Coordinates of C-alpha atoms and ligand atoms in Angstrom, one line a residue:
X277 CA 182.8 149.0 -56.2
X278 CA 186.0 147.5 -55.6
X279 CA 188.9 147.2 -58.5
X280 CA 188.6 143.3 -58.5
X281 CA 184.9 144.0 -59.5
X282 CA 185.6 146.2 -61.8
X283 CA 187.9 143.7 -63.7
X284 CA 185.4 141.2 -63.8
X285 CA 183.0 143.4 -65.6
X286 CA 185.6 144.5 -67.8
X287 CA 186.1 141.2 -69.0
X288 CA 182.5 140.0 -68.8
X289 CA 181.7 142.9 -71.3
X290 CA 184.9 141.9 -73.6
X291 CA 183.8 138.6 -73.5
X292 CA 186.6 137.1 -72.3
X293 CA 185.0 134.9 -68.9
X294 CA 181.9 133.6 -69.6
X295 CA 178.7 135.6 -67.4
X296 CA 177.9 132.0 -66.4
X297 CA 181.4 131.3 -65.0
X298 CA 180.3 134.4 -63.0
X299 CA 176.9 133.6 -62.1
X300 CA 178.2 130.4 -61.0
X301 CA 180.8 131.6 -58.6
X302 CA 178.3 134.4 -57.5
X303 CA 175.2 131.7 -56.6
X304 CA 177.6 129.7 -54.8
X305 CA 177.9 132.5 -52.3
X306 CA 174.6 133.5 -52.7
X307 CA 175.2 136.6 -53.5
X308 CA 172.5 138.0 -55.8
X309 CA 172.9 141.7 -55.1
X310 CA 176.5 141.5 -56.6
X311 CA 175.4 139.9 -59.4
X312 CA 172.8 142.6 -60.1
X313 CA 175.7 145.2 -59.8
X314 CA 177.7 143.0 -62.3
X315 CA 175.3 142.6 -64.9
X316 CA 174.3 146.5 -64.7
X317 CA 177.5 147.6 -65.1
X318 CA 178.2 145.4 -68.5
X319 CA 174.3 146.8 -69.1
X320 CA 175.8 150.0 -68.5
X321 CA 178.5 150.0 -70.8
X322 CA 176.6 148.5 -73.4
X323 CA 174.2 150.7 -73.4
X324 CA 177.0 154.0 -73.2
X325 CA 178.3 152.1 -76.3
X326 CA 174.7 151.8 -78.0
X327 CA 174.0 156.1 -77.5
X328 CA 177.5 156.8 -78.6
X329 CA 177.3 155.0 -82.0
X330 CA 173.6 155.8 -82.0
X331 CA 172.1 158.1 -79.7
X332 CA 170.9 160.5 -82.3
X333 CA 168.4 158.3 -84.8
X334 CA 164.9 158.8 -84.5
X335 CA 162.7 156.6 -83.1
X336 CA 159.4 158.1 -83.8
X337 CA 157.0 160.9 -84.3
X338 CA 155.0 162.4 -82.2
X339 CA 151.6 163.9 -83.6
X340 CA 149.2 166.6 -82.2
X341 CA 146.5 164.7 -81.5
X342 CA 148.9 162.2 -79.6
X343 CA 149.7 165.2 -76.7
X344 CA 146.2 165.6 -76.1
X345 CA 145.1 162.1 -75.8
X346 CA 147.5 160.4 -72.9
X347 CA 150.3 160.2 -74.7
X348 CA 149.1 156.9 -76.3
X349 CA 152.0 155.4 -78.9
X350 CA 154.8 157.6 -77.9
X351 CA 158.0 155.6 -77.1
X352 CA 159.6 157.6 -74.2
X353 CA 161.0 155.3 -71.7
X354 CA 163.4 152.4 -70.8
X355 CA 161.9 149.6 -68.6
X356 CA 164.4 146.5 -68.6
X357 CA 161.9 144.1 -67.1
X358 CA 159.1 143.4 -69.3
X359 CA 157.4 144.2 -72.7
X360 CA 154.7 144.1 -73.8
X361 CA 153.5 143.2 -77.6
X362 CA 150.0 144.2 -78.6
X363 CA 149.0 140.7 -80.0
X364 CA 150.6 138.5 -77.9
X365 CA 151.1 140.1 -73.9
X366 CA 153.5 140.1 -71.5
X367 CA 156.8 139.3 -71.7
X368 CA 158.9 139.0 -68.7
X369 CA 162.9 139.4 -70.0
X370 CA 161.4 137.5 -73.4
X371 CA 159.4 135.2 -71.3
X372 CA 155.6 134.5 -71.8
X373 CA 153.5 133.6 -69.1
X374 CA 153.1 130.0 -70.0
X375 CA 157.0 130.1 -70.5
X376 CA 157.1 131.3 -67.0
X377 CA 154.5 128.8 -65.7
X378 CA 156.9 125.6 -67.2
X379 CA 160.3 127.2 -66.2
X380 CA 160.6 128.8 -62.9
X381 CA 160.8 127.4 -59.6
X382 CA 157.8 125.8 -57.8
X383 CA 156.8 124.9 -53.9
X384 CA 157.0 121.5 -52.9
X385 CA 154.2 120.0 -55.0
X386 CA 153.1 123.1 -56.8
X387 CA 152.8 123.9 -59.7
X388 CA 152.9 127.6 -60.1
X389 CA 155.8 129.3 -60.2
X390 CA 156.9 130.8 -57.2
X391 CA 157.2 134.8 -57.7
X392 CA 160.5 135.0 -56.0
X393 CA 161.7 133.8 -59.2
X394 CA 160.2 136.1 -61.5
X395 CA 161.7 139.0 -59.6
X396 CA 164.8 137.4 -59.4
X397 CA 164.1 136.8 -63.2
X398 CA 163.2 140.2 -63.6
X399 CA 166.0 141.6 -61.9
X400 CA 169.5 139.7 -62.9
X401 CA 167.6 138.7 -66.6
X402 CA 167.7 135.0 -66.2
X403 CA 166.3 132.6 -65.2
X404 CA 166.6 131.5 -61.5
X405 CA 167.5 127.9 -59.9
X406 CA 166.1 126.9 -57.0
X407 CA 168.6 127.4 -55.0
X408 CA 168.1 131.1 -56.2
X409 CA 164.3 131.0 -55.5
X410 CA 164.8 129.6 -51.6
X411 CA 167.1 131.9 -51.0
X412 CA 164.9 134.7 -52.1
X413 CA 162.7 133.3 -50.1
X414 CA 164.7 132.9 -46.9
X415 CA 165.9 136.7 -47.3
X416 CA 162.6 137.7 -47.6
X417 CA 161.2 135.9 -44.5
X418 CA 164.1 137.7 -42.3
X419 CA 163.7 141.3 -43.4
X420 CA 159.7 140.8 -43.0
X421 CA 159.6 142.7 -39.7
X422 CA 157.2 145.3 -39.4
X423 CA 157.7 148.2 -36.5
X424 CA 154.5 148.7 -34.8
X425 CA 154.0 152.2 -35.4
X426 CA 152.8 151.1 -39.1
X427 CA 150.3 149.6 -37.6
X428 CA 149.0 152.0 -35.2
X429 CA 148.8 154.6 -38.4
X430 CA 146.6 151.8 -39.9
X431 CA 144.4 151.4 -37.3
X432 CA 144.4 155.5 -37.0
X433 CA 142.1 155.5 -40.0
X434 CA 138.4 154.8 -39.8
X435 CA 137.3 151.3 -40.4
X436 CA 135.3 152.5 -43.1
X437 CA 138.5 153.5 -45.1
X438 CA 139.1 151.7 -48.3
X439 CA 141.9 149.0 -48.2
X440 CA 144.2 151.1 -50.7
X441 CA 144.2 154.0 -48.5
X442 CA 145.1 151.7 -45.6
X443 CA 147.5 150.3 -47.7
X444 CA 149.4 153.1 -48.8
X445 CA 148.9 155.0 -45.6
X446 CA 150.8 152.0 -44.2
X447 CA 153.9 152.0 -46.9
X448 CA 154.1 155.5 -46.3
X449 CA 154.3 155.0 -42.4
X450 CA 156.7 152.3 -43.3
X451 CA 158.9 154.9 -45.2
X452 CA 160.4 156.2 -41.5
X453 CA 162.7 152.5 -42.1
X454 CA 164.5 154.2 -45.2
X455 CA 168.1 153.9 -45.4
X456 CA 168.1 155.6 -48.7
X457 CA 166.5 158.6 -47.2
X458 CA 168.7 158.7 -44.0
X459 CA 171.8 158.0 -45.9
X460 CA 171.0 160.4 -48.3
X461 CA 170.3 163.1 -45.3
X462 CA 174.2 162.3 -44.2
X463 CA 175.1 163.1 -47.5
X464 CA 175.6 159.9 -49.9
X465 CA 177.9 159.1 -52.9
X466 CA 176.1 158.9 -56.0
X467 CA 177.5 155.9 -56.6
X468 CA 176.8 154.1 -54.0
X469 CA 172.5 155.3 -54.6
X470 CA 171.6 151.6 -56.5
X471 CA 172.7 149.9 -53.2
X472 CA 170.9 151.3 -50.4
X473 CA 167.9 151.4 -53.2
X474 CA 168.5 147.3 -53.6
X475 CA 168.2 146.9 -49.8
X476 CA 165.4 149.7 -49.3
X477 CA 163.8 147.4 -51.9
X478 CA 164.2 144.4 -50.5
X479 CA 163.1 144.9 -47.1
X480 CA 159.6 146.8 -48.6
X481 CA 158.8 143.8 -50.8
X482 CA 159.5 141.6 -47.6
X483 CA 157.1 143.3 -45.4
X484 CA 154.2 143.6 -47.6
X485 CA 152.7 140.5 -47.2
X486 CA 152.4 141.5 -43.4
X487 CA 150.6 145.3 -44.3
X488 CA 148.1 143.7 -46.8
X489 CA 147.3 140.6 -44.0
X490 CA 147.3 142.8 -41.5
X491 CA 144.5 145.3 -43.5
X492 CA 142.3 142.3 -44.1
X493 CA 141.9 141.1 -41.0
X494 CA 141.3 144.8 -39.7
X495 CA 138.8 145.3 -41.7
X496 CA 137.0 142.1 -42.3
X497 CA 137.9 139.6 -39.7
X498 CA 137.2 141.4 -36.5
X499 CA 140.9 142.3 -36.3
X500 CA 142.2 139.1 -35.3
X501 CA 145.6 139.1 -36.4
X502 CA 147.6 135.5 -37.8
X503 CA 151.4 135.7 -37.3
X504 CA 153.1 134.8 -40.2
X505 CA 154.7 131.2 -40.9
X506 CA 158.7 131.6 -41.2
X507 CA 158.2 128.6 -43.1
X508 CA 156.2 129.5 -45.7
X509 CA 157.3 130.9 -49.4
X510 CA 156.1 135.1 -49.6
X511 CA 153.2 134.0 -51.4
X512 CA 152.1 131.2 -49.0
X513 CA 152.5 133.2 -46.3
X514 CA 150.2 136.0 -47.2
X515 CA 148.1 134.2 -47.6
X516 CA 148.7 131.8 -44.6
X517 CA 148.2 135.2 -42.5
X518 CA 145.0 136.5 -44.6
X519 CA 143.5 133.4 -42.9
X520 CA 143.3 131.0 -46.2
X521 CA 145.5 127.5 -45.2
X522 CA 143.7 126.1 -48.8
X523 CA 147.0 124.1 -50.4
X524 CA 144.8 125.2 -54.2
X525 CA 144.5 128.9 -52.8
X526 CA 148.6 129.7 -51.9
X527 CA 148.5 128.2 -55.5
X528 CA 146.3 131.1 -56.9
X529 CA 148.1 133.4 -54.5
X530 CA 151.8 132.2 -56.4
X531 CA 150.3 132.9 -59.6
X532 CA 148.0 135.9 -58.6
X533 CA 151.7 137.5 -57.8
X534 CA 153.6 136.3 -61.0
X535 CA 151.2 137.6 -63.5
X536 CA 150.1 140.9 -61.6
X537 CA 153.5 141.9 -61.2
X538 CA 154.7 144.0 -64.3
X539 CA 153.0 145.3 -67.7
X540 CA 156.4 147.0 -69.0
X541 CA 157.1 150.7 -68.0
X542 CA 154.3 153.1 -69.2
X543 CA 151.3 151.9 -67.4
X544 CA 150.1 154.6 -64.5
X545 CA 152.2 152.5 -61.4
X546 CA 154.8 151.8 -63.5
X547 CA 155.8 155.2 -65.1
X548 CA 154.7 156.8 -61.3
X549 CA 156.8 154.9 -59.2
X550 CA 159.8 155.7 -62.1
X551 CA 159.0 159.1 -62.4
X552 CA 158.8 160.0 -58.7
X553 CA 161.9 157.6 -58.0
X554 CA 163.5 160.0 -60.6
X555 CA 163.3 162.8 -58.4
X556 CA 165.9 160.5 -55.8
X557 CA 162.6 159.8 -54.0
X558 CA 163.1 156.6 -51.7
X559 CA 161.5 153.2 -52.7
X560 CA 158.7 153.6 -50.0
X561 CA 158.2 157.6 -51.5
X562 CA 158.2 155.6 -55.0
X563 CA 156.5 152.9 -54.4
X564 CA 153.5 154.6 -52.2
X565 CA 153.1 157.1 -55.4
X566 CA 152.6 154.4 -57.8
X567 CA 149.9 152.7 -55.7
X568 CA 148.4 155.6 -55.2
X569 CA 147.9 155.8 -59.3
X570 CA 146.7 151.9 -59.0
X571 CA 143.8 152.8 -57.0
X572 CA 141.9 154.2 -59.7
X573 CA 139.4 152.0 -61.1
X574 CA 141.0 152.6 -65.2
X575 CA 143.8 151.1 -63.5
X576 CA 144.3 148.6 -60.6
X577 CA 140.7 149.6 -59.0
X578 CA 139.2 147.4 -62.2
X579 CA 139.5 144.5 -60.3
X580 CA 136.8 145.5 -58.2
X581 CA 134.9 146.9 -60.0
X582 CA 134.6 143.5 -62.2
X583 CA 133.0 141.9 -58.9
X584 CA 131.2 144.4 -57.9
X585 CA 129.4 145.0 -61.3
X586 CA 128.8 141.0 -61.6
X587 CA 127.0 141.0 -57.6
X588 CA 124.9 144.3 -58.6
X589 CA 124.1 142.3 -62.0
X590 CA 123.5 139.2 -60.0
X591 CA 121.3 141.3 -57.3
X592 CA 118.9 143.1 -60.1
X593 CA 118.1 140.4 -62.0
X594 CA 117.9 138.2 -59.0
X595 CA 120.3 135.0 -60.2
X596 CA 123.4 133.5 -59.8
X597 CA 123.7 132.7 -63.2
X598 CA 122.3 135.1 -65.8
X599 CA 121.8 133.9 -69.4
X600 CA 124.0 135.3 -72.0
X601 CA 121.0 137.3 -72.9
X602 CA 120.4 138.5 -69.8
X603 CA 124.7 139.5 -69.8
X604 CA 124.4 141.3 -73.0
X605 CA 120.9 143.3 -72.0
X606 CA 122.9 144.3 -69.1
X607 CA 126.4 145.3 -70.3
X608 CA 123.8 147.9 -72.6
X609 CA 122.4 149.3 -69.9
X610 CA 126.1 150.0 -68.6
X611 CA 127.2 151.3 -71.9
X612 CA 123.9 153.4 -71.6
X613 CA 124.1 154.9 -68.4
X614 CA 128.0 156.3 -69.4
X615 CA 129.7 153.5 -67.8
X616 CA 132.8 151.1 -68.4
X617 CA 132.5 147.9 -69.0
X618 CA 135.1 147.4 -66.2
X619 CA 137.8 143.9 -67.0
X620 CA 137.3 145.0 -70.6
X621 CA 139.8 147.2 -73.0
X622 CA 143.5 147.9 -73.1
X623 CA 145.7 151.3 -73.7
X624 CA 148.2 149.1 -75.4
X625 CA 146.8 145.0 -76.0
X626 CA 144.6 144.3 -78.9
X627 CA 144.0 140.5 -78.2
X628 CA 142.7 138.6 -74.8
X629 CA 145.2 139.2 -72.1
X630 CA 147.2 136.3 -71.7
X631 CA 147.0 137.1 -67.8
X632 CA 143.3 136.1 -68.3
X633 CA 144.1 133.1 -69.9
X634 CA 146.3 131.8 -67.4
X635 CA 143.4 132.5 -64.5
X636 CA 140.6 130.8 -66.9
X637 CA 143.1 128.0 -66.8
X638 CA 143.6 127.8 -63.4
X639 CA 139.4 128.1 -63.0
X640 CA 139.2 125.1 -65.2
X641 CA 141.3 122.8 -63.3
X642 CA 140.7 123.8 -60.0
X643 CA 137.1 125.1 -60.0
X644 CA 135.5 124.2 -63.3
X645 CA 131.4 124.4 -62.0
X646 CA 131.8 127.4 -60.0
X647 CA 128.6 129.5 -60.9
X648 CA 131.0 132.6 -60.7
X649 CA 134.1 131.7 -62.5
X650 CA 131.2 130.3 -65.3
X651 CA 129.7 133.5 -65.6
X652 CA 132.8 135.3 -65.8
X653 CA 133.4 132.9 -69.2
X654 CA 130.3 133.7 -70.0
X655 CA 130.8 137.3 -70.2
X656 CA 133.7 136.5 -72.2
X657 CA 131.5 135.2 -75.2
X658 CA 129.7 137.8 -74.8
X659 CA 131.1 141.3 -74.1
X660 CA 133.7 141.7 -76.9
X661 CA 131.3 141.5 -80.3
X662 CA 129.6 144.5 -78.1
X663 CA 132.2 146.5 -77.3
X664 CA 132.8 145.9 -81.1
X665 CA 129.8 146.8 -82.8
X666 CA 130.3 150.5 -81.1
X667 CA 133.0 151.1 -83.4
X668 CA 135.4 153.2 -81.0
X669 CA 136.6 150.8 -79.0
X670 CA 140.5 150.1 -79.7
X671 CA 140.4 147.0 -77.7
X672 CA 137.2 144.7 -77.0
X673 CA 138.7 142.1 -75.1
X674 CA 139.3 141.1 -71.3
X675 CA 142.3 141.9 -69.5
X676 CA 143.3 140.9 -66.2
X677 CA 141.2 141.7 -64.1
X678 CA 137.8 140.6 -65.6
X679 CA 138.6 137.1 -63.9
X680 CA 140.6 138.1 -61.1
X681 CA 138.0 138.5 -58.5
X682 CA 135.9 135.5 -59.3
X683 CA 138.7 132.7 -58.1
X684 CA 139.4 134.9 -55.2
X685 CA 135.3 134.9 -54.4
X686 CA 135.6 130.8 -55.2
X687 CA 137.7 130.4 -52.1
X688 CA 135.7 133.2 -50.1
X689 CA 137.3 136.1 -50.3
X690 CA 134.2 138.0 -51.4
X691 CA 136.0 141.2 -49.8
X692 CA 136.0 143.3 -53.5
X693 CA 137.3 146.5 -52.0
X694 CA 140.2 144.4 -50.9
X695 CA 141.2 142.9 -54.7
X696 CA 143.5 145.9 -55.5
X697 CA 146.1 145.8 -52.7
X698 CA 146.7 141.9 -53.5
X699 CA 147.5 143.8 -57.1
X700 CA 149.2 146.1 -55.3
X701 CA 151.9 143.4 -53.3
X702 CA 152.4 142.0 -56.8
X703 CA 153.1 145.4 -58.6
X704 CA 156.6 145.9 -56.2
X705 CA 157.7 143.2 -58.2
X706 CA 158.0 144.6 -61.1
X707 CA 158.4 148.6 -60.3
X708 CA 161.0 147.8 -57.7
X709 CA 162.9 145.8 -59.5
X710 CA 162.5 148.4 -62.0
X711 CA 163.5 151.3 -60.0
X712 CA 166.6 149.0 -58.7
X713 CA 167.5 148.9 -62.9
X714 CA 166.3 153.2 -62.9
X715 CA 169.6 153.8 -60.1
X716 CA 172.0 151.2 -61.3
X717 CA 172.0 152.6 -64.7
X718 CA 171.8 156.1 -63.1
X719 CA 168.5 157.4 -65.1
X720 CA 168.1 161.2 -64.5
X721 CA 165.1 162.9 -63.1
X722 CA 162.0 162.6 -65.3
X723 CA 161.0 165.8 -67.3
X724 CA 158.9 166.3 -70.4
X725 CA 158.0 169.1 -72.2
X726 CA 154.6 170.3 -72.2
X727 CA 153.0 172.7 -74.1
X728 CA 150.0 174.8 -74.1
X729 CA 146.7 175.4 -76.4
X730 CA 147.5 178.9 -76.3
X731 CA 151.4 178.0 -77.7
X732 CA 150.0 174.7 -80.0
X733 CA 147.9 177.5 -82.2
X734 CA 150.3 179.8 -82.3
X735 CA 152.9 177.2 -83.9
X736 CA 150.0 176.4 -86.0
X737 CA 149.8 180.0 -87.4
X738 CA 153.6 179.8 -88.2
X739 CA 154.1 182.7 -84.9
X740 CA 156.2 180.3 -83.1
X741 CA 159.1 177.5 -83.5
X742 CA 158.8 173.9 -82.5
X743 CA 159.6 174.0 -78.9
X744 CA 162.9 172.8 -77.5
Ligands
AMX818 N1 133.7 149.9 -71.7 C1 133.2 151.0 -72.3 N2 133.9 151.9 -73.0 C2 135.2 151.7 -73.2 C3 135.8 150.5 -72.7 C4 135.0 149.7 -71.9 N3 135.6 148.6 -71.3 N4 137.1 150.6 -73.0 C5 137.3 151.7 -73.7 N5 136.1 152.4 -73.8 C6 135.9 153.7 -74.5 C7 136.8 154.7 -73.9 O1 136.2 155.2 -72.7 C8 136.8 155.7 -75.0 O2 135.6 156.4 -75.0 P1 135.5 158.0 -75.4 O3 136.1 158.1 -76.7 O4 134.0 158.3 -75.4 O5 136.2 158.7 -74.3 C9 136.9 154.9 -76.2 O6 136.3 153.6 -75.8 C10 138.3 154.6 -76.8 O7 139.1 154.1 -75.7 P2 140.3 153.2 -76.1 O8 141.3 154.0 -76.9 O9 139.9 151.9 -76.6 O10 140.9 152.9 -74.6 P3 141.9 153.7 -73.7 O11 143.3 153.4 -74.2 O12 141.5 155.2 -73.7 O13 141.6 153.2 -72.3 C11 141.2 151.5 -70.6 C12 142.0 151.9 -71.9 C13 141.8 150.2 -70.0 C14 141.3 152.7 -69.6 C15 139.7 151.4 -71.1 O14 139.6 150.3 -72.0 C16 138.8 151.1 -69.9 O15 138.3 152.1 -69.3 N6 138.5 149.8 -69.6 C17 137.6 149.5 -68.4 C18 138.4 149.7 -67.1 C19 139.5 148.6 -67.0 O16 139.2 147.4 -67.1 N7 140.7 149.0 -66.6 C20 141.8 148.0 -66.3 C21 142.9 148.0 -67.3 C22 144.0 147.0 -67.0 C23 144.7 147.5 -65.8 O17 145.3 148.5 -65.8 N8 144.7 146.8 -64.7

């Protein structure tokens, strides 16, 4: 970083220029990677400032039982993003949902925000103008080439291959466009790591869109490929290239990627793509890792598995619409044969998602008879006094993806296997912006301790100190 940049931070931090004098003179030459820089390094200080003055205070305990059972309640990380609150959800840099929904940019008769904003949001920690979100936009739609060899490695694999293996098979393909990794091989300043991670980030979230379109119409429509519309926003133009030209549908899509995109730091994509990015792994190394962990149906996978619990539902008792009897007879028979009650529970929220809120909301004004999206509300009313009465059961209610699948089936996209890579385009949101906070502030490499049984009951017989 130049001197000149160094003095504006300087006095930023001191307070002595205003950051909107900054931002002002910044957006006015468009330069959002510079701002990022800027407001990492007052981050930075503040935050060398904070551990100075109070680096040694406690803030928490960690219990036996806790080590054993996923770790759930222990405070170990620092995601700038988002955080989440048990009771109420998300919040994106102190914004809810609706928040979002009322404040950030929207297309041209939308009225969704447009998920360039909320990483921009999520990034720099303000909110975006317009100007902000087009040029997002416009950035996005030049770096969006894909080189053809990621394609031939997609079409490699069997048809029968699920969609997330395509997926990350294709980011990992993708990873031969690093300029982290080959900059690194030169040999690279450690200072100068946050940048080529910005720029390796950038041009992954650009091509994304283009992998996932490119997997659906593989797979499903007879591999007949749509090129992508250079004048469409990122969300528009998946799904422009997924084959849906539905005005209501690149809706969903715009709000499909703004509420999918982050869940603050510990959940598995999150805390993989920040663990293996701690190791100096590239964003496309990163990234592929914490896909990998949203694959699994506790995780990212649930969205499927919503849909494809409601069809065999639907198939056995041979409607499209079961009673709320017939629901709560069935989710027993789940619970019974050792099963999930996939859409349902949360490691960490202990009220309806808000995220599931926001796509009931969008069901009620777009598609309020759809037998589907009905029965969806119907399980609603009646899952969480079940998952109740079994008494174990932190948290009875929905979470994103109970209703997830059902507005995608509305528009027909009944494709279920598919659900998790749309997820998974939404998730780089959040973990790369993430892992572009993880360099700038220069995070170490990830390491816990961990112990074993063996080691816990000799501490327990008093034959061995805490460990270090
Ligand atoms: N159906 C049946 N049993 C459930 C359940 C559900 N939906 N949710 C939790 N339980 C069970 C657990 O399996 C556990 O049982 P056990 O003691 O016999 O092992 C017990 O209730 C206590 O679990 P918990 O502390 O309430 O939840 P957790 O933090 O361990 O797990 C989660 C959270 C999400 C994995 C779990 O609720 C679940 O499996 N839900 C269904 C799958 C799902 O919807 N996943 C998506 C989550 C959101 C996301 O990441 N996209």
């Amino acid at each position: 970083m130049n001197e000149n940049k160094l003095k504006i931070n300087t006095l930023v931090y001191q307070q002595k220029i205003s950051l909107s004098t900054v931002n002002y003179q910044l957006k006015k030459m468009g330069i959002i990677k510079d701002l990022f820089k800027i407001k990492a390094d007052a981050a930075n200080i503040e935050i060398k400032d904070l551990l100075k003055e109070h680096g040694n205070k406690k803030i928490g305990e960690v219990t036996l039982a806790q080590i054993y059972q996923g770790m759930r309640g222990i405070t170990g990380l620092v995601t700038e993003t988002s955080l989440l609150d048990t009771q109420e959800g998300i919040r994106f840099r102190g914004y809810t949902i609706p928040e979002l929904q009322q404040k950030l940019p929207k297309a041209p008769d939308g009225d969704q925000p447009l998920p360039e904003g909320l990483f921009y949001l999520m990034l720099i920690g303000e909110l975006p103008t317009e100007e902000d979100v087009n040029h997002i936009t416009s950035v996005w739609q030049r770096r969006s080439h894909v080189p053809n060899h990621v394609f031939a490695t997609i079409d490699a694999l069997p048809i029968t291959a699920h969609p997330m293996t395509m997926f990350v098979t294709g980011v990992m393909a993708l990873q031969t466009e690093s300029n982290f990794a080959k900059e690194y091989a030169k040999g690279l300043n450690k200072k100068d790591y946050w940048s080529i991670t910005y720029d390796d980030a950038m041009d992954l979230i650009a091509r994304l869109p283009r992998i996932a379109a490119y997997i659906y119409r593989r797979k499903y429509k007879n591999n007949e490929h749509i090129q992508p519309n250079g004048l469409l926003d990122w969300s528009g133009n998946l799904a422009h290239m997924m084959g849906y030209e539905d005005e209501s549908f690149k809706e969903l899509m715009r709000l499909y990627m703004t509420i999918h995109a982050d869940h603050e730091g510990g959940n598995v994509s999150a805390h993989t793509t920040h663990l293996v990015g701690s190791a100096l792994s590239d964003v496309y190394l990163s990234y592929a890792a914490g896909m990998n962990g949203l694959a699994g149906p506790l995780h990212g996978l649930a969205n499927q598995e919503v849909i494809k619990w409601i069809f065999e539902m639907q198939k056995e008792l041979d409607t499209q619409s079961p009673t709320k009897q017939q629901i709560a007879n069935y989710v027993q028979k789940t619970l019974t044969a050792g099963k999930v009650v996939p859409g349902y529970g949360h490691a960490v929220l202990r009220k309806t998602d808000p995220r599931f809120t926001a796509q009931m909301e969008f069901g009620k004004k777009h598609m309020p008879n759809d037998p589907l999206v009905n029965t969806v509300w119907n399980i609603y009313e009646t899952v969480p006094p079940i998952l109740q009465s079994l008494g174990k059961i932190k948290n009875p209610w929905p979470n994103v993806d109970a209703h997830s699948g059902s507005l995608l089936v509305h528009y027909g996209m009944v494709e279920y296997e598919f659900y998790t890579v749309l997820f998974s385009v939404s998730r780089a949101l959040g973990v790369l912006s993430s892992l572009c906070w993880d360099r700038v502030l220069n995070f170490p490499i990830e390491r816990p301790k961990s112990v074993t049984t063996a080691a816990v009951k000799l501490w327990l017989e008093g034959k061995e100190e805490i460990w270090e």
